[in-house]
Coordinates of C-alpha atoms in Angstrom, one line a residue:
X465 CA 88.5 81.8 98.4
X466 CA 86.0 84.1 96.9
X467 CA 86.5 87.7 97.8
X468 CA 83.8 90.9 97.2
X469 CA 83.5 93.9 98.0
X470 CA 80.6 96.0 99.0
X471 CA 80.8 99.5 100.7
X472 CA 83.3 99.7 103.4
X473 CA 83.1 95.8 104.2
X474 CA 85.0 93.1 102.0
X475 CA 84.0 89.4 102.3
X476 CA 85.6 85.7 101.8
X477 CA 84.0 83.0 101.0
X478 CA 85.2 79.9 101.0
X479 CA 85.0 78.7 97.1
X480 CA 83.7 74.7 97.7
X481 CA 80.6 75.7 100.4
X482 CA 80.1 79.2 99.7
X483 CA 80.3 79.6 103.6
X484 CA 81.7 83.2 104.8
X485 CA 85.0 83.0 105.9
X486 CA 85.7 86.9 107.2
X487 CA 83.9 90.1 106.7
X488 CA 86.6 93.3 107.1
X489 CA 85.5 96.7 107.9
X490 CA 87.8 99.1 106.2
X491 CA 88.2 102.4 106.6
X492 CA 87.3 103.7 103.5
X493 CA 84.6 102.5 100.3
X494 CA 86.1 99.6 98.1
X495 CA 85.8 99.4 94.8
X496 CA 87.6 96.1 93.7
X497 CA 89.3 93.9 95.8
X498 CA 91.3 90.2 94.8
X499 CA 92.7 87.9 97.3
X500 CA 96.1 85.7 97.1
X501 CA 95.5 82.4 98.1
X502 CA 99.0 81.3 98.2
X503 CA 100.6 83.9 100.4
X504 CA 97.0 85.1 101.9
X505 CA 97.2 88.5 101.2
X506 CA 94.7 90.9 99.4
X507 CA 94.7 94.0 97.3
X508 CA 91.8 96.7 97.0
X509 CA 91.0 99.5 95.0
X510 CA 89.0 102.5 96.4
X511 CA 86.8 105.3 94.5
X512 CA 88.7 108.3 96.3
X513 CA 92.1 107.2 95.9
X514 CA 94.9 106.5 93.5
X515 CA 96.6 103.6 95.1
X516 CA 96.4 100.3 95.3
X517 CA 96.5 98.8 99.2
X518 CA 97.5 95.2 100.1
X519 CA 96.7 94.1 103.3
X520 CA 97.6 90.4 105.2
X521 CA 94.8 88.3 105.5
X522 CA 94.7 87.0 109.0
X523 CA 95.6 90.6 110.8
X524 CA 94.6 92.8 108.2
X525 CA 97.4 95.1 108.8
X526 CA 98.0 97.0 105.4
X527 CA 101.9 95.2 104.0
X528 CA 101.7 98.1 100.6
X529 CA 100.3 101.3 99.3
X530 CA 101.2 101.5 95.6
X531 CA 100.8 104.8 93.8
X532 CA 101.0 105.6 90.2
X533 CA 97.5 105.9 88.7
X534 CA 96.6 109.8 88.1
X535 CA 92.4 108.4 88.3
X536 CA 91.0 105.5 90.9
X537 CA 91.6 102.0 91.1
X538 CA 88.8 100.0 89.3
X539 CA 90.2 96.5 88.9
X540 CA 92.8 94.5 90.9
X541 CA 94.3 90.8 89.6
X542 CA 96.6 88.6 90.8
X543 CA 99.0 86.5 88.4
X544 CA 98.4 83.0 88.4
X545 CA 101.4 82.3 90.9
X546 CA 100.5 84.9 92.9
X547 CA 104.5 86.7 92.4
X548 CA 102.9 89.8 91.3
X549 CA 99.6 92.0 91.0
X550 CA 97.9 94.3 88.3
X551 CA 95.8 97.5 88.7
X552 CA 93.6 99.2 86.2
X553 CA 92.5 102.6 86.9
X554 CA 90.4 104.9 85.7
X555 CA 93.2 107.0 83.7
X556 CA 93.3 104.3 81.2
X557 CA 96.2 102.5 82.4
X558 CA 97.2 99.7 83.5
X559 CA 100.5 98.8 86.3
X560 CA 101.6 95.7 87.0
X561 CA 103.5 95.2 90.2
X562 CA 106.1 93.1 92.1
X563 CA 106.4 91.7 95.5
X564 CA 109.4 92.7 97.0
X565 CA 111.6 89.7 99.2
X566 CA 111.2 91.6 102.3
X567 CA 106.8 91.3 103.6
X568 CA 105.5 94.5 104.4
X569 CA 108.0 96.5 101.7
X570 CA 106.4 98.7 99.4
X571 CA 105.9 97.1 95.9
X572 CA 107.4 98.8 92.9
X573 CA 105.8 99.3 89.7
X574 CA 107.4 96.7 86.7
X575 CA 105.7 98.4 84.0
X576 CA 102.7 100.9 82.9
X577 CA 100.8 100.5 79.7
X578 CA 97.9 102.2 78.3
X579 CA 94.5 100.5 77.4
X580 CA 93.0 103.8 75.5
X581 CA 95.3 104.1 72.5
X582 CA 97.9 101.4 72.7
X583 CA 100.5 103.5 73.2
X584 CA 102.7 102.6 75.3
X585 CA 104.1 104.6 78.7
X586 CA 107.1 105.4 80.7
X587 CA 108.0 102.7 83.4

């Protein structure tokens, strides 16, 4: 699944036929989005904000809103196995960030690095 975002609306497309899968209307502007095709959730990024939301797929209710960056979201990636996510924001830093066992608990950070000076940061 391809996902993009464009304004307020984020697509999927399917990655073989380039058919659209699902447009979503969110309430706010998107910056970044990324979609995790094993557990069919997605993460976005928004110009206005300093969290990171995950939302379910199929009923687009929102499962996390991670906070830590002190600028916007710009870029979201999940890891290959799809256990964890990382957010780059505008501050410089980057977070990486956990599932938790229980679906629609908040994620906690597992670490915080800088990508200005190579210094590193608190957890």
């Amino acid at each position: 699944v391809i996902s993009c975002a464009n304004g307020t609306n984020i697509s999927f497309y399917d990655a073989n036929s380039f058919d659209l899968l699902q447009t979503v209307k969110m309430p706010r502007i998107i910056e970044c989005v990324a979609y995790d095709h094993i557990h069919k959730r997605y993460i976005t990024g928004c110009p206005d904000e300093l969290w990171a939301r995950a939302y379910d797929y199929t009923s687009g209710a929102e499962l996390a809103c991670n906070k830590g960056h002190c600028g916007p979201v710009r870029c979201v990636a999940f890891s290959p196995l799809c256990n964890s996510y990382a957010t780059g924001s505008e501050d410089g830093t980057i977070r990486l960030w956990e599932w938790t066992k229980v679906l629609g608990a908040a994620s906690a950070p597992v670490s915080r690095v800088t990508s200005s000076d190579g210094e590193p940061l608190e957890s």
